[in-house]
Amino acid sequence: HQFLKDYTTRALLNYNDQKLVYYYTIATILGPSCGSLLGGYLSNKVGGYENKRSIFIMLFFGFLASLSIIPLIIANDLINFSLALLLFFFTTSATLPTLSGYTVDSVPFELKGIATGTDILFTTFLGKMPGPIVYGVINDKYKFKYPKMAWICMMLFYYVSFVFMILTSICHWRRVKREEEHHKEKLFIKRKLQKRNTLKFVQRMGKIIAELG
């Protein structure tokens, strides 16, 4: 939040502190809340995050988020920047319901609690804490010659996150496929046993009828 204010103060043409607070409040409340609701609704509509179709929904919103970075970088006025920021928050938040489901679903039932805590720990120490520090270092070095340099670097880092999102989707796809194959194999064995039991029952009944005859 601090480096966002620093960037808007130096790089945007019609910067206004009161308008920034107003637009930023709308973007940070409306974007994530609506995005999370829509992402969760669509994921539930296709059968939940365990369904393979939820992967395409998550990647679709992730791709839209990667496109919304472009206007975030090139915007020179507060209104266009705020609209791009709203779109970015909306699309990234729409991926969270499915991603959160993958995190919880990737570990055994007895480890789900600690898995969620570990996820928050890594998000904080590898994302929220070093982010402002990296921005500050780049900004101090290039703020006079290239005032947008630090902001561009921070925004482009999202593409690294998008690559990890794709890798997560591939791993989940393979796991779901293995589970489907295992389920089909169990179903095949069950049907085979049922046929065998039915055949034994028919043979036994045939013997009884033959003995009675």
Short mmCIF file of N, CA and C in Angstrom, two decimals, residues 5-138:
data_model
loop_
_atom_site.label_atom_id
_atom_site.label_comp_id
_atom_site.label_asym_id
_atom_site.label_seq_id
_atom_site.Cartn_x
_atom_site.Cartn_y
_atom_site.Cartn_z
N LYS A 5 1.03 4.26 -3.00
CA LYS A 5 0.88 5.69 -2.80
C LYS A 5 2.10 6.46 -3.32
N ASP A 6 3.28 5.88 -3.09
CA ASP A 6 4.50 6.53 -3.57
C ASP A 6 4.50 6.63 -5.08
N TYR A 7 4.07 5.55 -5.75
CA TYR A 7 4.05 5.55 -7.22
C TYR A 7 3.04 6.55 -7.75
N THR A 8 1.83 6.55 -7.21
CA THR A 8 0.79 7.45 -7.70
C THR A 8 1.15 8.92 -7.45
N THR A 9 1.86 9.19 -6.37
CA THR A 9 2.27 10.56 -6.07
C THR A 9 3.26 11.10 -7.10
N ARG A 10 4.18 10.24 -7.54
CA ARG A 10 5.25 10.70 -8.42
C ARG A 10 4.94 10.53 -9.90
N ALA A 11 4.19 9.45 -10.26
CA ALA A 11 4.08 9.09 -11.67
C ALA A 11 2.77 9.50 -12.35
N LEU A 12 1.71 9.72 -11.60
CA LEU A 12 0.43 10.05 -12.22
C LEU A 12 0.27 11.56 -12.36
N LEU A 13 -0.39 11.95 -13.46
CA LEU A 13 -0.47 13.37 -13.81
C LEU A 13 -1.42 14.14 -12.90
N ASN A 14 -2.64 13.65 -12.76
CA ASN A 14 -3.65 14.39 -11.99
C ASN A 14 -3.82 13.81 -10.60
N TYR A 15 -2.69 13.62 -9.92
CA TYR A 15 -2.74 13.05 -8.57
C TYR A 15 -3.46 13.98 -7.61
N ASN A 16 -4.35 13.37 -6.83
CA ASN A 16 -5.07 14.10 -5.79
C ASN A 16 -5.20 13.16 -4.60
N ASP A 17 -4.72 13.58 -3.45
CA ASP A 17 -4.68 12.71 -2.28
C ASP A 17 -6.06 12.23 -1.86
N GLN A 18 -7.04 13.13 -1.90
CA GLN A 18 -8.40 12.77 -1.50
C GLN A 18 -9.02 11.80 -2.50
N LYS A 19 -8.81 12.06 -3.78
CA LYS A 19 -9.34 11.16 -4.81
C LYS A 19 -8.65 9.80 -4.75
N LEU A 20 -7.36 9.80 -4.46
CA LEU A 20 -6.63 8.53 -4.36
C LEU A 20 -7.23 7.64 -3.28
N VAL A 21 -7.50 8.21 -2.13
CA VAL A 21 -8.10 7.45 -1.03
C VAL A 21 -9.46 6.91 -1.45
N TYR A 22 -10.24 7.73 -2.11
CA TYR A 22 -11.59 7.34 -2.53
C TYR A 22 -11.53 6.21 -3.56
N TYR A 23 -10.73 6.39 -4.61
CA TYR A 23 -10.63 5.38 -5.67
C TYR A 23 -9.98 4.10 -5.16
N TYR A 24 -8.95 4.25 -4.33
CA TYR A 24 -8.25 3.08 -3.82
C TYR A 24 -9.15 2.26 -2.91
N THR A 25 -9.98 2.93 -2.12
CA THR A 25 -10.93 2.22 -1.24
C THR A 25 -11.92 1.41 -2.07
N ILE A 26 -12.43 2.01 -3.12
CA ILE A 26 -13.38 1.30 -4.00
C ILE A 26 -12.71 0.09 -4.65
N ALA A 27 -11.48 0.29 -5.17
CA ALA A 27 -10.78 -0.79 -5.87
C ALA A 27 -10.46 -1.95 -4.94
N THR A 28 -10.02 -1.64 -3.71
CA THR A 28 -9.59 -2.70 -2.79
C THR A 28 -10.76 -3.43 -2.11
N ILE A 29 -11.92 -2.80 -2.09
CA ILE A 29 -13.09 -3.46 -1.49
C ILE A 29 -13.93 -4.15 -2.57
N LEU A 30 -14.25 -3.40 -3.61
CA LEU A 30 -15.15 -3.93 -4.65
C LEU A 30 -14.47 -5.01 -5.48
N GLY A 31 -13.20 -4.78 -5.86
CA GLY A 31 -12.51 -5.74 -6.72
C GLY A 31 -12.34 -7.12 -6.08
N PRO A 32 -11.69 -7.22 -4.92
CA PRO A 32 -11.49 -8.55 -4.31
C PRO A 32 -12.79 -9.25 -3.90
N SER A 33 -13.74 -8.50 -3.36
CA SER A 33 -14.98 -9.13 -2.90
C SER A 33 -15.78 -9.69 -4.07
N CYS A 34 -15.97 -8.89 -5.12
CA CYS A 34 -16.73 -9.35 -6.29
C CYS A 34 -15.98 -10.46 -7.02
N GLY A 35 -14.65 -10.32 -7.12
CA GLY A 35 -13.86 -11.34 -7.79
C GLY A 35 -13.92 -12.68 -7.08
N SER A 36 -13.79 -12.67 -5.76
CA SER A 36 -13.84 -13.92 -4.99
C SER A 36 -15.22 -14.58 -5.09
N LEU A 37 -16.27 -13.76 -5.03
CA LEU A 37 -17.62 -14.30 -5.15
C LEU A 37 -17.86 -14.93 -6.51
N LEU A 38 -17.44 -14.24 -7.57
CA LEU A 38 -17.65 -14.77 -8.93
C LEU A 38 -16.81 -16.02 -9.15
N GLY A 39 -15.54 -15.99 -8.73
CA GLY A 39 -14.68 -17.17 -8.89
C GLY A 39 -15.21 -18.38 -8.13
N GLY A 40 -15.67 -18.15 -6.90
CA GLY A 40 -16.25 -19.25 -6.11
C GLY A 40 -17.54 -19.78 -6.71
N TYR A 41 -18.37 -18.87 -7.23
CA TYR A 41 -19.65 -19.27 -7.83
C TYR A 41 -19.40 -20.12 -9.08
N LEU A 42 -18.51 -19.67 -9.96
CA LEU A 42 -18.23 -20.41 -11.20
C LEU A 42 -17.59 -21.75 -10.90
N SER A 43 -16.68 -21.77 -9.92
CA SER A 43 -16.04 -23.03 -9.54
C SER A 43 -17.06 -24.02 -8.99
N ASN A 44 -17.97 -23.53 -8.18
CA ASN A 44 -19.04 -24.38 -7.64
C ASN A 44 -20.00 -24.84 -8.74
N LYS A 45 -20.19 -24.00 -9.74
CA LYS A 45 -21.12 -24.31 -10.83
C LYS A 45 -20.63 -25.49 -11.67
N VAL A 46 -19.33 -25.63 -11.81
CA VAL A 46 -18.77 -26.73 -12.62
C VAL A 46 -18.45 -27.97 -11.78
N GLY A 47 -18.78 -27.93 -10.49
CA GLY A 47 -18.58 -29.11 -9.65
C GLY A 47 -17.54 -28.95 -8.56
N GLY A 48 -17.12 -27.71 -8.27
CA GLY A 48 -16.16 -27.48 -7.21
C GLY A 48 -14.72 -27.50 -7.71
N TYR A 49 -13.80 -27.13 -6.82
CA TYR A 49 -12.40 -27.04 -7.22
C TYR A 49 -11.81 -28.40 -7.57
N GLU A 50 -12.45 -29.50 -7.14
CA GLU A 50 -11.94 -30.83 -7.45
C GLU A 50 -12.21 -31.21 -8.90
N ASN A 51 -13.14 -30.50 -9.54
CA ASN A 51 -13.44 -30.77 -10.94
C ASN A 51 -12.36 -30.17 -11.84
N LYS A 52 -12.02 -30.89 -12.92
CA LYS A 52 -10.96 -30.43 -13.80
C LYS A 52 -11.33 -29.13 -14.53
N ARG A 53 -12.63 -28.88 -14.71
CA ARG A 53 -13.05 -27.66 -15.42
C ARG A 53 -12.76 -26.40 -14.61
N SER A 54 -12.65 -26.55 -13.28
CA SER A 54 -12.32 -25.38 -12.46
C SER A 54 -10.92 -24.86 -12.76
N ILE A 55 -10.05 -25.73 -13.28
CA ILE A 55 -8.70 -25.31 -13.66
C ILE A 55 -8.76 -24.25 -14.75
N PHE A 56 -9.62 -24.48 -15.74
CA PHE A 56 -9.72 -23.54 -16.86
C PHE A 56 -10.29 -22.19 -16.40
N ILE A 57 -11.21 -22.23 -15.44
CA ILE A 57 -11.76 -20.99 -14.90
C ILE A 57 -10.66 -20.19 -14.20
N MET A 58 -9.87 -20.87 -13.38
CA MET A 58 -8.79 -20.20 -12.66
C MET A 58 -7.76 -19.62 -13.63
N LEU A 59 -7.35 -20.40 -14.63
CA LEU A 59 -6.36 -19.93 -15.59
C LEU A 59 -6.90 -18.80 -16.46
N PHE A 60 -8.20 -18.82 -16.73
CA PHE A 60 -8.82 -17.75 -17.51
C PHE A 60 -8.71 -16.42 -16.76
N PHE A 61 -9.08 -16.43 -15.49
CA PHE A 61 -8.99 -15.20 -14.70
C PHE A 61 -7.52 -14.80 -14.47
N GLY A 62 -6.65 -15.80 -14.32
CA GLY A 62 -5.23 -15.49 -14.18
C GLY A 62 -4.67 -14.82 -15.43
N PHE A 63 -5.13 -15.28 -16.60
CA PHE A 63 -4.69 -14.67 -17.86
C PHE A 63 -5.23 -13.25 -17.99
N LEU A 64 -6.49 -13.03 -17.59
CA LEU A 64 -7.05 -11.68 -17.61
C LEU A 64 -6.27 -10.75 -16.68
N ALA A 65 -5.85 -11.29 -15.53
CA ALA A 65 -5.05 -10.49 -14.60
C ALA A 65 -3.72 -10.10 -15.22
N SER A 66 -3.12 -11.02 -15.98
CA SER A 66 -1.86 -10.70 -16.64
C SER A 66 -2.04 -9.63 -17.70
N LEU A 67 -3.21 -9.59 -18.34
CA LEU A 67 -3.49 -8.54 -19.32
C LEU A 67 -3.75 -7.20 -18.64
N SER A 68 -4.38 -7.23 -17.46
CA SER A 68 -4.69 -5.98 -16.75
C SER A 68 -3.44 -5.27 -16.24
N ILE A 69 -2.31 -5.98 -16.20
CA ILE A 69 -1.06 -5.35 -15.79
C ILE A 69 -0.61 -4.30 -16.80
N ILE A 70 -0.92 -4.53 -18.07
CA ILE A 70 -0.47 -3.60 -19.12
C ILE A 70 -1.03 -2.19 -18.90
N PRO A 71 -2.36 -2.02 -18.73
CA PRO A 71 -2.86 -0.66 -18.44
C PRO A 71 -2.39 -0.13 -17.09
N LEU A 72 -2.10 -1.02 -16.13
CA LEU A 72 -1.57 -0.56 -14.84
C LEU A 72 -0.20 0.10 -15.01
N ILE A 73 0.56 -0.40 -15.97
CA ILE A 73 1.91 0.13 -16.20
C ILE A 73 1.88 1.41 -17.04
N ILE A 74 1.02 1.43 -18.07
CA ILE A 74 1.06 2.56 -19.01
C ILE A 74 0.12 3.70 -18.61
N ALA A 75 -0.77 3.47 -17.63
CA ALA A 75 -1.71 4.53 -17.22
C ALA A 75 -0.96 5.72 -16.65
N ASN A 76 -1.36 6.92 -17.09
CA ASN A 76 -0.71 8.15 -16.63
C ASN A 76 -1.62 9.06 -15.82
N ASP A 77 -2.90 8.69 -15.71
CA ASP A 77 -3.81 9.51 -14.92
C ASP A 77 -4.50 8.64 -13.88
N LEU A 78 -5.04 9.27 -12.87
CA LEU A 78 -5.54 8.57 -11.69
C LEU A 78 -6.76 7.71 -12.00
N ILE A 79 -7.66 8.19 -12.85
CA ILE A 79 -8.89 7.45 -13.13
C ILE A 79 -8.59 6.15 -13.87
N ASN A 80 -7.82 6.23 -14.96
CA ASN A 80 -7.48 5.02 -15.71
C ASN A 80 -6.67 4.05 -14.86
N PHE A 81 -5.78 4.58 -14.05
CA PHE A 81 -4.99 3.73 -13.16
C PHE A 81 -5.89 3.02 -12.15
N SER A 82 -6.88 3.72 -11.60
CA SER A 82 -7.79 3.13 -10.61
C SER A 82 -8.66 2.05 -11.24
N LEU A 83 -9.11 2.28 -12.48
CA LEU A 83 -9.92 1.27 -13.18
C LEU A 83 -9.09 0.02 -13.46
N ALA A 84 -7.84 0.22 -13.88
CA ALA A 84 -6.96 -0.93 -14.12
C ALA A 84 -6.67 -1.68 -12.83
N LEU A 85 -6.51 -0.93 -11.74
CA LEU A 85 -6.25 -1.55 -10.44
C LEU A 85 -7.47 -2.35 -9.98
N LEU A 86 -8.66 -1.82 -10.21
CA LEU A 86 -9.89 -2.54 -9.88
C LEU A 86 -9.98 -3.84 -10.66
N LEU A 87 -9.66 -3.78 -11.95
CA LEU A 87 -9.70 -4.99 -12.79
C LEU A 87 -8.66 -6.01 -12.32
N PHE A 88 -7.48 -5.53 -11.95
CA PHE A 88 -6.42 -6.43 -11.48
C PHE A 88 -6.83 -7.12 -10.18
N PHE A 89 -7.35 -6.38 -9.22
CA PHE A 89 -7.80 -6.97 -7.96
C PHE A 89 -8.95 -7.95 -8.19
N PHE A 90 -9.85 -7.60 -9.11
CA PHE A 90 -11.01 -8.45 -9.40
C PHE A 90 -10.56 -9.80 -9.98
N THR A 91 -9.71 -9.76 -11.00
CA THR A 91 -9.31 -10.99 -11.69
C THR A 91 -8.40 -11.86 -10.82
N THR A 92 -7.48 -11.26 -10.08
CA THR A 92 -6.61 -12.07 -9.21
C THR A 92 -7.41 -12.71 -8.08
N SER A 93 -8.38 -11.99 -7.54
CA SER A 93 -9.20 -12.55 -6.45
C SER A 93 -10.10 -13.67 -6.95
N ALA A 94 -10.47 -13.63 -8.23
CA ALA A 94 -11.33 -14.68 -8.78
C ALA A 94 -10.61 -16.02 -8.86
N THR A 95 -9.27 -16.01 -8.82
CA THR A 95 -8.51 -17.27 -8.85
C THR A 95 -8.35 -17.89 -7.46
N LEU A 96 -8.59 -17.09 -6.41
CA LEU A 96 -8.28 -17.54 -5.04
C LEU A 96 -9.15 -18.70 -4.55
N PRO A 97 -10.47 -18.74 -4.83
CA PRO A 97 -11.26 -19.88 -4.32
C PRO A 97 -10.72 -21.22 -4.80
N THR A 98 -10.36 -21.30 -6.08
CA THR A 98 -9.84 -22.56 -6.62
C THR A 98 -8.45 -22.84 -6.09
N LEU A 99 -7.59 -21.82 -6.03
CA LEU A 99 -6.23 -22.01 -5.50
C LEU A 99 -6.24 -22.44 -4.04
N SER A 100 -7.12 -21.83 -3.24
CA SER A 100 -7.24 -22.20 -1.82
C SER A 100 -7.69 -23.65 -1.69
N GLY A 101 -8.61 -24.05 -2.57
CA GLY A 101 -9.07 -25.44 -2.56
C GLY A 101 -7.94 -26.40 -2.88
N TYR A 102 -7.10 -26.04 -3.85
CA TYR A 102 -5.96 -26.89 -4.20
C TYR A 102 -5.00 -27.03 -3.02
N THR A 103 -4.79 -25.94 -2.29
CA THR A 103 -3.88 -25.98 -1.14
C THR A 103 -4.38 -26.94 -0.08
N VAL A 104 -5.66 -26.84 0.23
CA VAL A 104 -6.25 -27.71 1.27
C VAL A 104 -6.35 -29.15 0.78
N ASP A 105 -6.63 -29.32 -0.51
CA ASP A 105 -6.86 -30.66 -1.05
C ASP A 105 -5.57 -31.42 -1.34
N SER A 106 -4.42 -30.71 -1.29
CA SER A 106 -3.16 -31.35 -1.66
C SER A 106 -2.51 -32.12 -0.51
N VAL A 107 -3.11 -32.07 0.67
CA VAL A 107 -2.54 -32.76 1.84
C VAL A 107 -3.59 -33.67 2.46
N PRO A 108 -3.17 -34.65 3.26
CA PRO A 108 -4.13 -35.52 3.95
C PRO A 108 -5.03 -34.73 4.89
N PHE A 109 -6.15 -35.35 5.25
CA PHE A 109 -7.17 -34.67 6.06
C PHE A 109 -6.60 -34.18 7.38
N GLU A 110 -5.74 -34.98 8.02
CA GLU A 110 -5.23 -34.61 9.34
C GLU A 110 -4.20 -33.49 9.29
N LEU A 111 -3.75 -33.10 8.09
CA LEU A 111 -2.74 -32.03 7.95
C LEU A 111 -3.30 -30.76 7.32
N LYS A 112 -4.60 -30.70 7.09
CA LYS A 112 -5.18 -29.56 6.40
C LYS A 112 -5.01 -28.25 7.18
N GLY A 113 -5.13 -28.32 8.51
CA GLY A 113 -4.99 -27.12 9.33
C GLY A 113 -3.60 -26.53 9.25
N ILE A 114 -2.59 -27.39 9.43
CA ILE A 114 -1.21 -26.90 9.39
C ILE A 114 -0.81 -26.49 7.97
N ALA A 115 -1.43 -27.11 6.96
CA ALA A 115 -1.14 -26.73 5.57
C ALA A 115 -1.61 -25.30 5.30
N THR A 116 -2.79 -24.96 5.80
CA THR A 116 -3.30 -23.60 5.63
C THR A 116 -2.41 -22.59 6.34
N GLY A 117 -1.99 -22.92 7.56
CA GLY A 117 -1.09 -22.03 8.30
C GLY A 117 0.25 -21.87 7.61
N THR A 118 0.79 -22.96 7.07
CA THR A 118 2.07 -22.89 6.35
C THR A 118 1.94 -22.04 5.09
N ASP A 119 0.81 -22.15 4.42
CA ASP A 119 0.56 -21.35 3.22
C ASP A 119 0.57 -19.86 3.56
N ILE A 120 -0.10 -19.49 4.64
CA ILE A 120 -0.12 -18.08 5.08
C ILE A 120 1.29 -17.63 5.47
N LEU A 121 2.05 -18.51 6.14
CA LEU A 121 3.40 -18.18 6.57
C LEU A 121 4.29 -17.87 5.37
N PHE A 122 4.27 -18.74 4.36
CA PHE A 122 5.10 -18.53 3.18
C PHE A 122 4.64 -17.31 2.39
N THR A 123 3.32 -17.09 2.32
CA THR A 123 2.81 -15.92 1.62
C THR A 123 3.31 -14.63 2.27
N THR A 124 3.35 -14.64 3.60
CA THR A 124 3.81 -13.45 4.32
C THR A 124 5.30 -13.23 4.17
N PHE A 125 6.09 -14.28 4.41
CA PHE A 125 7.55 -14.13 4.44
C PHE A 125 8.16 -14.02 3.04
N LEU A 126 7.51 -14.64 2.04
CA LEU A 126 8.07 -14.60 0.69
C LEU A 126 7.38 -13.58 -0.21
N GLY A 127 6.27 -12.99 0.26
CA GLY A 127 5.55 -12.04 -0.56
C GLY A 127 5.35 -10.68 0.07
N LYS A 128 4.59 -10.66 1.16
CA LYS A 128 4.21 -9.38 1.77
C LYS A 128 5.38 -8.65 2.43
N MET A 129 6.32 -9.41 3.01
CA MET A 129 7.44 -8.76 3.69
C MET A 129 8.53 -8.27 2.73
N PRO A 130 9.03 -9.11 1.83
CA PRO A 130 10.12 -8.63 0.95
C PRO A 130 9.65 -7.70 -0.16
N GLY A 131 8.34 -7.73 -0.50
CA GLY A 131 7.83 -6.90 -1.59
C GLY A 131 8.14 -5.42 -1.43
N PRO A 132 7.73 -4.79 -0.32
CA PRO A 132 8.05 -3.37 -0.13
C PRO A 132 9.54 -3.08 -0.07
N ILE A 133 10.32 -4.03 0.46
CA ILE A 133 11.77 -3.82 0.55
C ILE A 133 12.38 -3.78 -0.85
N VAL A 134 11.98 -4.74 -1.69
CA VAL A 134 12.49 -4.79 -3.06
C VAL A 134 12.06 -3.53 -3.82
N TYR A 135 10.79 -3.13 -3.63
CA TYR A 135 10.32 -1.91 -4.29
C TYR A 135 11.15 -0.71 -3.85
N GLY A 136 11.40 -0.60 -2.57
CA GLY A 136 12.17 0.53 -2.05
C GLY A 136 13.58 0.59 -2.60
N VAL A 137 14.24 -0.58 -2.73
CA VAL A 137 15.61 -0.63 -3.25
C VAL A 137 15.64 -0.17 -4.70
N ILE A 138 14.71 -0.71 -5.52
CA ILE A 138 14.67 -0.33 -6.94
C ILE A 138 14.28 1.13 -7.09
#
